[in-house]
Every structure is written in structure tokens, then in C-alpha cells.
Amino acid sequence: MTSEEDFARALRASAELAPAPAGDLLALNAELRGRNRVLRRRAAGASAVALVAAAGCALALLPWGTPAGVSAAGDTPSAAAPTPVDWFMPRTLRSLLPKEGKVDAQKISSIDQSMTLSAAVEYDDGHGPAQVGVTAERVVTPLTDADPALQCPDTLDEPTTTCHVTTRPDGSRLVTAAKAPRWDGDTRTWTATFAAPDGRMIRAFEIVTGFADNPDREQPPLPMDGLQKIATSDDWKPVFELLPPGKVFTEPVTVDHVAAALREALPAGAVFDPGKDTQNIPGRIHGTVSLNGRTSNMVVTVAHNWEYGSPGDERVRFQQMGSTANIHKTVNGIDTFLKKIPLAGPGHTPETQGTDWFAAAQFPGRTVVTVKLWTPGTGNQHATGPGALDEDQVVALVSAANWSHA
């Protein structure tokens, strides 16, 4: 397996506990879990190549020189496309790992996905390897509980073992989380997300896949305090010279407003039940939707001024989120897509495979709505059969006009 494949797979798995606006993270997460090993390799390799190509032009113009005296495997910039990320991100990550462990020099990667700077390595403490990685980006300031990047995952969608959010005396935020496996041998993911008061955010993640070359283990090679050390290190400060200032704060959509808009947008006869648990994450709601005797789980997110202040064109970022799907424009000028994503089960066989439906709409004025729909199966698995809503109903739901003023 190439380092690009390893890294792309690690990025997708880290998305499972990266609670930024559901969008591409939900899609990437579902795609990871939904493919068997061969398909994962092919898709990850293609994604990595595309991401590297997209990164090249932007990073080549940045005012960083090639470091002198860098010769360790994996640290030397590529002769074909030398960029700061090629050496700085993986080298810094490697320097923050415990020296008693082993880093596979053939599995060190760095990728820039729309200027979300990232790197990953394979680290082994002597009892089995894991993918350890980081991403660097900026978030809005002042830091707020309403920022999805500083929230715990939605537990209906992503079962978690633990999640803790801490505000430090200097105003910085630290979120630590561990994904609960859905079955024996399922992928396990641990994350530590640190945001400084000035908006610099580092997310450190660690995964084991349950595959033979990356076997399942209940405790990762790098303990959570090791991930925290990576995420909170000042060594990452230089990389933020590559990133623009943080996003402009936009008043989030309240849970009540999301619920009201959702009920208005559902097809006639459909009933939404948010359940009895307290939901107070701005811009997001989950629950069940029932229609014609069928019931499915659903997670809905709404974000106004989506991706404002992020590098690149928000339309391009939406297209990236909808990669592998056909993006259609409605008569009202709303871009939409729907993905039906196979979801792996125990043994990654067709008999245990379920289906996730993920839809998104981009409205004029930077409002983006996402809907994830699935039917529960045994335990934490997802079923294969039809959902409570059909394809046309899901697309009509996510692109309903009332979302733009939710």
C-alpha cells in the first residue's frame, strides 16, 4: 500500500471524529466505512493524487525555502513537486512522537486539501501500528461553543466511547474523543483537537483499521496524552503562515430553528421525532423520520455564510464535497447532490453491508444544508433496505427554499 493510500485512508477515518460542519466530513466518513479494502485502496489513491495536484500550484508560490540538511526518509521534499508541506508537516509530526516507538519511513505523507494542511505517519510502539496524523486550519474568533469544529460528534451518527471539551485558562479549547467500534475489528479512531485563542487549530488523530497490516487494538500505540502533546505543541506555529485569517463569525442557527425548518421541508405525512435527549448544538439536529410505515435515522445541519473566510471558492469546495456524485442545479439556482454510500459491516461482505444516504444543497448567499439518512440495522450497523424517504424526497428536502431563512 502506498503512503498516499495510507494517508488518504487515515484522513477519511479522522473525519469520523472531526465535528466541523457535517458536509464533507460526513461524506468522507461514510465512504471510508462503506468500501471494502480493495475499493478503499483505489479510491484513496485517486483522492490523494488529486489532492496533491491541487495543492501544488498554491504552495509553490509561498515564501518558504527548501530546508538545508534534511535527508531522513520521508522528510526530503519531492523533486517533482517540492512544497513546504512536503517536509515541514511530516517532519514536525515525527519530531513530536515518542522516540522509543518506530516510524515507518515508507509511510510518511503530507497532503493539502483545499489548504487544510495535513500529514500522517505510521507509528508502532512495538505492539502493532497505527496511523497518526494532523491537520492544521483556522477557526473563527473569538472561540465559541457554537463552532462545530469544537463540538463533540453527534452520537446518533457516530457512537463514541468518550468525548471531553475543555476551556483552558488562556481561552484556548481542547476536545478529546474516542470512536466506539461498531463491531469487533471495526476501525477505531482517537482525536485531540486544540484551538488557540487566535484561531489556530490543530487536530491530531490516530486510527487502527482492523486490517491485518493495521490490526485492531483497544488502546492505541500513542496514548491520548501523546495526541494532546502533538495538538497543543507550539512547533506548528510556522505552518499558519500558509493559512489566511480565520473565518468571519456568523450567528449560528439554533436547534429550534433547524427543527422548525426541517418539519416545514419534509414531504406531506412525514413525521420527525428528535427523541428525548437534549440537543443544544447550534446548526445541527438528529432524530428519526417516519413515512409510509418506514423509519430512518437522520442528521441535519444548516450553516449560513458557509466556509466564509476559507481559502478558495466556496463553489469549488462544495463540488469537492460532492465528488463522485452528480451535482444538479434546481430551477431556483440551488446546487444539490445525493450520494448513496455503501457502509461496510463485519467482514466487509455484501451480506453485512448497509447504506448511508448523504445529500447537500448550496444556496445563493453561502447557506449550505446537509442531510444524512440511514436505517438502523443490528447493533450499530446500518441496514441495506430503502429508507423512510426516497431519493427524490431527500433531494427535495435538502433543497427546500425555507432553509435559506432558517
PDB file of N, CA, C and O in Angstrom, residues 274-338:
ATOM      1  N   PRO A 274     -37.285  14.143  17.341  1.00  0.00           N
ATOM      2  CA  PRO A 274     -35.910  14.387  17.782  1.00  0.00           C
ATOM      3  C   PRO A 274     -35.484  13.530  18.959  1.00  0.00           C
ATOM      4  O   PRO A 274     -34.310  13.576  19.362  1.00  0.00           O
ATOM      5  N   GLY A 275     -36.384  12.739  19.510  1.00  0.00           N
ATOM      6  CA  GLY A 275     -36.046  11.911  20.653  1.00  0.00           C
ATOM      7  C   GLY A 275     -36.069  12.697  21.954  1.00  0.00           C
ATOM      8  O   GLY A 275     -36.410  13.882  21.982  1.00  0.00           O
ATOM      9  N   LYS A 276     -35.676  12.039  23.027  1.00  0.00           N
ATOM     10  CA  LYS A 276     -35.759  12.655  24.351  1.00  0.00           C
ATOM     11  C   LYS A 276     -34.443  13.252  24.834  1.00  0.00           C
ATOM     12  O   LYS A 276     -34.414  13.942  25.853  1.00  0.00           O
ATOM     13  N   ASP A 277     -33.347  12.968  24.141  1.00  0.00           N
ATOM     14  CA  ASP A 277     -32.069  13.500  24.604  1.00  0.00           C
ATOM     15  C   ASP A 277     -31.978  14.991  24.317  1.00  0.00           C
ATOM     16  O   ASP A 277     -32.576  15.507  23.365  1.00  0.00           O
ATOM     17  N   THR A 278     -31.256  15.702  25.156  1.00  0.00           N
ATOM     18  CA  THR A 278     -31.092  17.142  24.990  1.00  0.00           C
ATOM     19  C   THR A 278     -30.163  17.420  23.821  1.00  0.00           C
ATOM     20  O   THR A 278     -29.066  16.864  23.741  1.00  0.00           O
ATOM     21  N   GLN A 279     -30.607  18.288  22.925  1.00  0.00           N
ATOM     22  CA  GLN A 279     -29.793  18.682  21.784  1.00  0.00           C
ATOM     23  C   GLN A 279     -29.600  20.197  21.825  1.00  0.00           C
ATOM     24  O   GLN A 279     -30.571  20.943  21.741  1.00  0.00           O
ATOM     25  N   ASN A 280     -28.366  20.621  21.943  1.00  0.00           N
ATOM     26  CA  ASN A 280     -28.104  22.054  22.040  1.00  0.00           C
ATOM     27  C   ASN A 280     -26.927  22.483  21.172  1.00  0.00           C
ATOM     28  O   ASN A 280     -26.299  23.506  21.419  1.00  0.00           O
ATOM     29  N   ILE A 281     -26.587  21.673  20.148  1.00  0.00           N
ATOM     30  CA  ILE A 281     -25.505  22.036  19.235  1.00  0.00           C
ATOM     31  C   ILE A 281     -26.076  22.916  18.131  1.00  0.00           C
ATOM     32  O   ILE A 281     -26.902  22.464  17.332  1.00  0.00           O
ATOM     33  N   PRO A 282     -25.680  24.174  18.064  1.00  0.00           N
ATOM     34  CA  PRO A 282     -26.229  25.072  17.037  1.00  0.00           C
ATOM     35  C   PRO A 282     -26.023  24.521  15.630  1.00  0.00           C
ATOM     36  O   PRO A 282     -24.978  23.939  15.322  1.00  0.00           O
ATOM     37  N   GLY A 283     -27.036  24.680  14.793  1.00  0.00           N
ATOM     38  CA  GLY A 283     -26.925  24.295  13.397  1.00  0.00           C
ATOM     39  C   GLY A 283     -27.084  22.820  13.114  1.00  0.00           C
ATOM     40  O   GLY A 283     -26.933  22.389  11.967  1.00  0.00           O
ATOM     41  N   ARG A 284     -27.424  22.006  14.127  1.00  0.00           N
ATOM     42  CA  ARG A 284     -27.495  20.563  13.920  1.00  0.00           C
ATOM     43  C   ARG A 284     -28.627  19.961  14.727  1.00  0.00           C
ATOM     44  O   ARG A 284     -28.875  20.359  15.872  1.00  0.00           O
ATOM     45  N   ILE A 285     -29.315  18.999  14.132  1.00  0.00           N
ATOM     46  CA  ILE A 285     -30.337  18.251  14.859  1.00  0.00           C
ATOM     47  C   ILE A 285     -30.348  16.829  14.340  1.00  0.00           C
ATOM     48  O   ILE A 285     -30.024  16.568  13.173  1.00  0.00           O
ATOM     49  N   HIS A 286     -30.695  15.880  15.220  1.00  0.00           N
ATOM     50  CA  HIS A 286     -30.828  14.499  14.785  1.00  0.00           C
ATOM     51  C   HIS A 286     -32.124  13.921  15.340  1.00  0.00           C
ATOM     52  O   HIS A 286     -32.740  14.480  16.239  1.00  0.00           O
ATOM     53  N   GLY A 287     -32.521  12.791  14.770  1.00  0.00           N
ATOM     54  CA  GLY A 287     -33.731  12.121  15.220  1.00  0.00           C
ATOM     55  C   GLY A 287     -34.152  11.072  14.216  1.00  0.00           C
ATOM     56  O   GLY A 287     -33.335  10.581  13.422  1.00  0.00           O
ATOM     57  N   THR A 288     -35.431  10.704  14.253  1.00  0.00           N
ATOM     58  CA  THR A 288     -35.967   9.729  13.303  1.00  0.00           C
ATOM     59  C   THR A 288     -37.023  10.396  12.435  1.00  0.00           C
ATOM     60  O   THR A 288     -37.728  11.306  12.872  1.00  0.00           O
ATOM     61  N   VAL A 289     -37.121   9.928  11.197  1.00  0.00           N
ATOM     62  CA  VAL A 289     -38.166  10.378  10.289  1.00  0.00           C
ATOM     63  C   VAL A 289     -38.954   9.149   9.848  1.00  0.00           C
ATOM     64  O   VAL A 289     -38.371   8.114   9.516  1.00  0.00           O
ATOM     65  N   SER A 290     -40.280   9.257   9.891  1.00  0.00           N
ATOM     66  CA  SER A 290     -41.147   8.122   9.550  1.00  0.00           C
ATOM     67  C   SER A 290     -42.117   8.524   8.453  1.00  0.00           C
ATOM     68  O   SER A 290     -42.669   9.633   8.465  1.00  0.00           O
ATOM     69  N   LEU A 291     -42.319   7.615   7.502  1.00  0.00           N
ATOM     70  CA  LEU A 291     -43.260   7.854   6.405  1.00  0.00           C
ATOM     71  C   LEU A 291     -43.623   6.509   5.785  1.00  0.00           C
ATOM     72  O   LEU A 291     -42.737   5.677   5.526  1.00  0.00           O
ATOM     73  N   ASN A 292     -44.917   6.299   5.581  1.00  0.00           N
ATOM     74  CA  ASN A 292     -45.415   5.093   4.908  1.00  0.00           C
ATOM     75  C   ASN A 292     -44.921   3.802   5.574  1.00  0.00           C
ATOM     76  O   ASN A 292     -44.554   2.828   4.904  1.00  0.00           O
ATOM     77  N   GLY A 293     -44.882   3.812   6.902  1.00  0.00           N
ATOM     78  CA  GLY A 293     -44.539   2.607   7.635  1.00  0.00           C
ATOM     79  C   GLY A 293     -43.054   2.334   7.761  1.00  0.00           C
ATOM     80  O   GLY A 293     -42.667   1.317   8.346  1.00  0.00           O
ATOM     81  N   ARG A 294     -42.204   3.212   7.217  1.00  0.00           N
ATOM     82  CA  ARG A 294     -40.754   3.018   7.342  1.00  0.00           C
ATOM     83  C   ARG A 294     -40.173   4.139   8.204  1.00  0.00           C
ATOM     84  O   ARG A 294     -40.632   5.272   8.171  1.00  0.00           O
ATOM     85  N   THR A 295     -39.124   3.802   8.974  1.00  0.00           N
ATOM     86  CA  THR A 295     -38.474   4.769   9.862  1.00  0.00           C
ATOM     87  C   THR A 295     -36.967   4.730   9.641  1.00  0.00           C
ATOM     88  O   THR A 295     -36.367   3.656   9.565  1.00  0.00           O
ATOM     89  N   SER A 296     -36.361   5.911   9.547  1.00  0.00           N
ATOM     90  CA  SER A 296     -34.913   6.018   9.374  1.00  0.00           C
ATOM     91  C   SER A 296     -34.360   7.040  10.347  1.00  0.00           C
ATOM     92  O   SER A 296     -35.082   7.924  10.831  1.00  0.00           O
ATOM     93  N   ASN A 297     -33.072   6.923  10.632  1.00  0.00           N
ATOM     94  CA  ASN A 297     -32.364   7.955  11.392  1.00  0.00           C
ATOM     95  C   ASN A 297     -31.947   9.084  10.456  1.00  0.00           C
ATOM     96  O   ASN A 297     -31.707   8.867   9.264  1.00  0.00           O
ATOM     97  N   MET A 298     -31.815  10.271  11.035  1.00  0.00           N
ATOM     98  CA  MET A 298     -31.479  11.429  10.219  1.00  0.00           C
ATOM     99  C   MET A 298     -30.661  12.420  11.029  1.00  0.00           C
ATOM    100  O   MET A 298     -30.919  12.643  12.210  1.00  0.00           O
ATOM    101  N   VAL A 299     -29.631  13.005  10.396  1.00  0.00           N
ATOM    102  CA  VAL A 299     -28.888  14.120  10.962  1.00  0.00           C
ATOM    103  C   VAL A 299     -28.927  15.251   9.942  1.00  0.00           C
ATOM    104  O   VAL A 299     -28.614  15.037   8.767  1.00  0.00           O
ATOM    105  N   VAL A 300     -29.323  16.431  10.393  1.00  0.00           N
ATOM    106  CA  VAL A 300     -29.447  17.598   9.509  1.00  0.00           C
ATOM    107  C   VAL A 300     -28.571  18.721  10.046  1.00  0.00           C
ATOM    108  O   VAL A 300     -28.553  18.977  11.257  1.00  0.00           O
ATOM    109  N   THR A 301     -27.829  19.384   9.160  1.00  0.00           N
ATOM    110  CA  THR A 301     -27.049  20.557   9.553  1.00  0.00           C
ATOM    111  C   THR A 301     -27.383  21.725   8.644  1.00  0.00           C
ATOM    112  O   THR A 301     -27.688  21.550   7.459  1.00  0.00           O
ATOM    113  N   VAL A 302     -27.309  22.920   9.214  1.00  0.00           N
ATOM    114  CA  VAL A 302     -27.535  24.158   8.465  1.00  0.00           C
ATOM    115  C   VAL A 302     -26.438  25.145   8.828  1.00  0.00           C
ATOM    116  O   VAL A 302     -26.161  25.363  10.015  1.00  0.00           O
ATOM    117  N   ALA A 303     -25.797  25.730   7.823  1.00  0.00           N
ATOM    118  CA  ALA A 303     -24.751  26.727   8.069  1.00  0.00           C
ATOM    119  C   ALA A 303     -24.947  27.895   7.118  1.00  0.00           C
ATOM    120  O   ALA A 303     -24.968  27.706   5.896  1.00  0.00           O
ATOM    121  N   HIS A 304     -25.116  29.093   7.663  1.00  0.00           N
ATOM    122  CA  HIS A 304     -25.132  30.310   6.850  1.00  0.00           C
ATOM    123  C   HIS A 304     -23.699  30.831   6.728  1.00  0.00           C
ATOM    124  O   HIS A 304     -22.853  30.606   7.596  1.00  0.00           O
ATOM    125  N   ASN A 305     -23.428  31.541   5.657  1.00  0.00           N
ATOM    126  CA  ASN A 305     -22.071  32.061   5.412  1.00  0.00           C
ATOM    127  C   ASN A 305     -21.060  30.928   5.419  1.00  0.00           C
ATOM    128  O   ASN A 305     -19.932  31.082   5.898  1.00  0.00           O
ATOM    129  N   TRP A 306     -21.443  29.802   4.859  1.00  0.00           N
ATOM    130  CA  TRP A 306     -20.641  28.580   4.874  1.00  0.00           C
ATOM    131  C   TRP A 306     -19.264  28.817   4.265  1.00  0.00           C
ATOM    132  O   TRP A 306     -19.135  29.388   3.182  1.00  0.00           O
ATOM    133  N   GLU A 307     -18.227  28.414   5.003  1.00  0.00           N
ATOM    134  CA  GLU A 307     -16.849  28.472   4.539  1.00  0.00           C
ATOM    135  C   GLU A 307     -16.364  29.893   4.261  1.00  0.00           C
ATOM    136  O   GLU A 307     -15.344  30.084   3.614  1.00  0.00           O
ATOM    137  N   TYR A 308     -17.083  30.911   4.763  1.00  0.00           N
ATOM    138  CA  TYR A 308     -16.626  32.287   4.533  1.00  0.00           C
ATOM    139  C   TYR A 308     -15.276  32.486   5.212  1.00  0.00           C
ATOM    140  O   TYR A 308     -15.093  32.155   6.365  1.00  0.00           O
ATOM    141  N   GLY A 309     -14.340  33.055   4.476  1.00  0.00           N
ATOM    142  CA  GLY A 309     -13.010  33.265   5.005  1.00  0.00           C
ATOM    143  C   GLY A 309     -12.066  32.106   4.746  1.00  0.00           C
ATOM    144  O   GLY A 309     -10.869  32.234   4.954  1.00  0.00           O
ATOM    145  N   SER A 310     -12.596  30.968   4.266  1.00  0.00           N
ATOM    146  CA  SER A 310     -11.726  29.855   3.905  1.00  0.00           C
ATOM    147  C   SER A 310     -11.106  30.134   2.546  1.00  0.00           C
ATOM    148  O   SER A 310     -11.703  30.810   1.707  1.00  0.00           O
ATOM    149  N   PRO A 311      -9.893  29.607   2.312  1.00  0.00           N
ATOM    150  CA  PRO A 311      -9.253  29.831   1.019  1.00  0.00           C
ATOM    151  C   PRO A 311     -10.006  29.134  -0.100  1.00  0.00           C
ATOM    152  O   PRO A 311     -10.647  28.104   0.107  1.00  0.00           O
ATOM    153  N   GLY A 312      -9.921  29.688  -1.284  1.00  0.00           N
ATOM    154  CA  GLY A 312     -10.570  29.072  -2.427  1.00  0.00           C
ATOM    155  C   GLY A 312     -12.023  29.488  -2.552  1.00  0.00           C
ATOM    156  O   GLY A 312     -12.604  30.153  -1.702  1.00  0.00           O
ATOM    157  N   ASP A 313     -12.623  29.089  -3.647  1.00  0.00           N
ATOM    158  CA  ASP A 313     -14.006  29.415  -3.974  1.00  0.00           C
ATOM    159  C   ASP A 313     -14.934  28.427  -3.277  1.00  0.00           C
ATOM    160  O   ASP A 313     -14.748  27.217  -3.375  1.00  0.00           O
ATOM    161  N   GLU A 314     -15.952  28.941  -2.576  1.00  0.00           N
ATOM    162  CA  GLU A 314     -16.844  28.037  -1.845  1.00  0.00           C
ATOM    163  C   GLU A 314     -17.599  27.112  -2.797  1.00  0.00           C
ATOM    164  O   GLU A 314     -18.002  26.009  -2.420  1.00  0.00           O
ATOM    165  N   ARG A 315     -17.788  27.526  -4.050  1.00  0.00           N
ATOM    166  CA  ARG A 315     -18.459  26.646  -5.015  1.00  0.00           C
ATOM    167  C   ARG A 315     -17.578  25.443  -5.341  1.00  0.00           C
ATOM    168  O   ARG A 315     -18.077  24.330  -5.496  1.00  0.00           O
ATOM    169  N   VAL A 316     -16.259  25.701  -5.438  1.00  0.00           N
ATOM    170  CA  VAL A 316     -15.335  24.592  -5.690  1.00  0.00           C
ATOM    171  C   VAL A 316     -15.307  23.649  -4.492  1.00  0.00           C
ATOM    172  O   VAL A 316     -15.302  22.427  -4.640  1.00  0.00           O
ATOM    173  N   ARG A 317     -15.324  24.203  -3.297  1.00  0.00           N
ATOM    174  CA  ARG A 317     -15.314  23.372  -2.089  1.00  0.00           C
ATOM    175  C   ARG A 317     -16.576  22.513  -2.014  1.00  0.00           C
ATOM    176  O   ARG A 317     -16.548  21.364  -1.577  1.00  0.00           O
ATOM    177  N   PHE A 318     -17.703  23.072  -2.448  1.00  0.00           N
ATOM    178  CA  PHE A 318     -18.940  22.298  -2.465  1.00  0.00           C
ATOM    179  C   PHE A 318     -18.835  21.171  -3.483  1.00  0.00           C
ATOM    180  O   PHE A 318     -19.275  20.040  -3.232  1.00  0.00           O
ATOM    181  N   GLN A 319     -18.244  21.461  -4.633  1.00  0.00           N
ATOM    182  CA  GLN A 319     -18.063  20.426  -5.642  1.00  0.00           C
ATOM    183  C   GLN A 319     -17.149  19.317  -5.136  1.00  0.00           C
ATOM    184  O   GLN A 319     -17.369  18.139  -5.423  1.00  0.00           O
ATOM    185  N   GLN A 320     -16.126  19.695  -4.357  1.00  0.00           N
ATOM    186  CA  GLN A 320     -15.255  18.680  -3.768  1.00  0.00           C
ATOM    187  C   GLN A 320     -16.026  17.815  -2.780  1.00  0.00           C
ATOM    188  O   GLN A 320     -15.836  16.600  -2.718  1.00  0.00           O
ATOM    189  N   MET A 321     -16.899  18.444  -2.006  1.00  0.00           N
ATOM    190  CA  MET A 321     -17.712  17.688  -1.064  1.00  0.00           C
ATOM    191  C   MET A 321     -18.609  16.708  -1.810  1.00  0.00           C
ATOM    192  O   MET A 321     -18.894  15.614  -1.324  1.00  0.00           O
ATOM    193  N   GLY A 322     -19.042  17.084  -3.000  1.00  0.00           N
ATOM    194  CA  GLY A 322     -19.922  16.230  -3.790  1.00  0.00           C
ATOM    195  C   GLY A 322     -19.201  15.361  -4.792  1.00  0.00           C
ATOM    196  O   GLY A 322     -19.840  14.821  -5.710  1.00  0.00           O
ATOM    197  N   SER A 323     -17.874  15.226  -4.654  1.00  0.00           N
ATOM    198  CA  SER A 323     -17.126  14.392  -5.589  1.00  0.00           C
ATOM    199  C   SER A 323     -17.686  12.977  -5.584  1.00  0.00           C
ATOM    200  O   SER A 323     -18.132  12.473  -4.555  1.00  0.00           O
ATOM    201  N   THR A 324     -17.680  12.354  -6.726  1.00  0.00           N
ATOM    202  CA  THR A 324     -18.244  11.030  -7.012  1.00  0.00           C
ATOM    203  C   THR A 324     -19.759  11.077  -7.168  1.00  0.00           C
ATOM    204  O   THR A 324     -20.382  10.054  -7.439  1.00  0.00           O
ATOM    205  N   ALA A 325     -20.363  12.253  -7.011  1.00  0.00           N
ATOM    206  CA  ALA A 325     -21.812  12.379  -7.199  1.00  0.00           C
ATOM    207  C   ALA A 325     -22.076  13.408  -8.294  1.00  0.00           C
ATOM    208  O   ALA A 325     -21.234  14.257  -8.597  1.00  0.00           O
ATOM    209  N   ASN A 326     -23.245  13.329  -8.902  1.00  0.00           N
ATOM    210  CA  ASN A 326     -23.648  14.314  -9.890  1.00  0.00           C
ATOM    211  C   ASN A 326     -24.300  15.501  -9.187  1.00  0.00           C
ATOM    212  O   ASN A 326     -25.247  15.333  -8.418  1.00  0.00           O
ATOM    213  N   ILE A 327     -23.771  16.707  -9.437  1.00  0.00           N
ATOM    214  CA  ILE A 327     -24.328  17.920  -8.841  1.00  0.00           C
ATOM    215  C   ILE A 327     -25.333  18.523  -9.812  1.00  0.00           C
ATOM    216  O   ILE A 327     -25.018  18.775 -10.976  1.00  0.00           O
ATOM    217  N   HIS A 328     -26.549  18.722  -9.338  1.00  0.00           N
ATOM    218  CA  HIS A 328     -27.630  19.257 -10.163  1.00  0.00           C
ATOM    219  C   HIS A 328     -28.042  20.626  -9.642  1.00  0.00           C
ATOM    220  O   HIS A 328     -28.025  20.883  -8.438  1.00  0.00           O
ATOM    221  N   LYS A 329     -28.434  21.484 -10.545  1.00  0.00           N
ATOM    222  CA  LYS A 329     -28.931  22.806 -10.171  1.00  0.00           C
ATOM    223  C   LYS A 329     -30.453  22.812 -10.311  1.00  0.00           C
ATOM    224  O   LYS A 329     -30.994  22.463 -11.362  1.00  0.00           O
ATOM    225  N   THR A 330     -31.146  23.202  -9.256  1.00  0.00           N
ATOM    226  CA  THR A 330     -32.599  23.255  -9.293  1.00  0.00           C
ATOM    227  C   THR A 330     -33.049  24.490 -10.056  1.00  0.00           C
ATOM    228  O   THR A 330     -32.253  25.367 -10.407  1.00  0.00           O
ATOM    229  N   VAL A 331     -34.349  24.581 -10.315  1.00  0.00           N
ATOM    230  CA  VAL A 331     -34.885  25.731 -11.046  1.00  0.00           C
ATOM    231  C   VAL A 331     -34.691  27.024 -10.269  1.00  0.00           C
ATOM    232  O   VAL A 331     -34.722  28.114 -10.836  1.00  0.00           O
ATOM    233  N   ASN A 332     -34.467  26.917  -8.954  1.00  0.00           N
ATOM    234  CA  ASN A 332     -34.242  28.093  -8.123  1.00  0.00           C
ATOM    235  C   ASN A 332     -32.760  28.437  -7.987  1.00  0.00           C
ATOM    236  O   ASN A 332     -32.387  29.280  -7.165  1.00  0.00           O
ATOM    237  N   GLY A 333     -31.901  27.765  -8.769  1.00  0.00           N
ATOM    238  CA  GLY A 333     -30.476  28.068  -8.729  1.00  0.00           C
ATOM    239  C   GLY A 333     -29.742  27.458  -7.555  1.00  0.00           C
ATOM    240  O   GLY A 333     -28.674  27.948  -7.175  1.00  0.00           O
ATOM    241  N   ILE A 334     -30.269  26.377  -6.978  1.00  0.00           N
ATOM    242  CA  ILE A 334     -29.651  25.716  -5.819  1.00  0.00           C
ATOM    243  C   ILE A 334     -28.889  24.485  -6.304  1.00  0.00           C
ATOM    244  O   ILE A 334     -29.450  23.635  -6.997  1.00  0.00           O
ATOM    245  N   ASP A 335     -27.618  24.391  -5.955  1.00  0.00           N
ATOM    246  CA  ASP A 335     -26.820  23.219  -6.305  1.00  0.00           C
ATOM    247  C   ASP A 335     -27.068  22.111  -5.284  1.00  0.00           C
ATOM    248  O   ASP A 335     -26.992  22.345  -4.070  1.00  0.00           O
ATOM    249  N   THR A 336     -27.320  20.909  -5.762  1.00  0.00           N
ATOM    250  CA  THR A 336     -27.598  19.785  -4.869  1.00  0.00           C
ATOM    251  C   THR A 336     -26.886  18.531  -5.365  1.00  0.00           C
ATOM    252  O   THR A 336     -26.565  18.404  -6.549  1.00  0.00           O
ATOM    253  N   PHE A 337     -26.647  17.604  -4.449  1.00  0.00           N
ATOM    254  CA  PHE A 337     -26.194  16.271  -4.838  1.00  0.00           C
ATOM    255  C   PHE A 337     -26.689  15.265  -3.808  1.00  0.00           C
ATOM    256  O   PHE A 337     -27.028  15.620  -2.671  1.00  0.00           O
ATOM    257  N   LEU A 338     -26.717  14.005  -4.220  1.00  0.00           N
ATOM    258  CA  LEU A 338     -27.100  12.902  -3.342  1.00  0.00           C
ATOM    259  C   LEU A 338     -26.137  11.752  -3.565  1.00  0.00           C
ATOM    260  O   LEU A 338     -25.874  11.358  -4.704  1.00  0.00           O
TER     261      LEU A 338
END
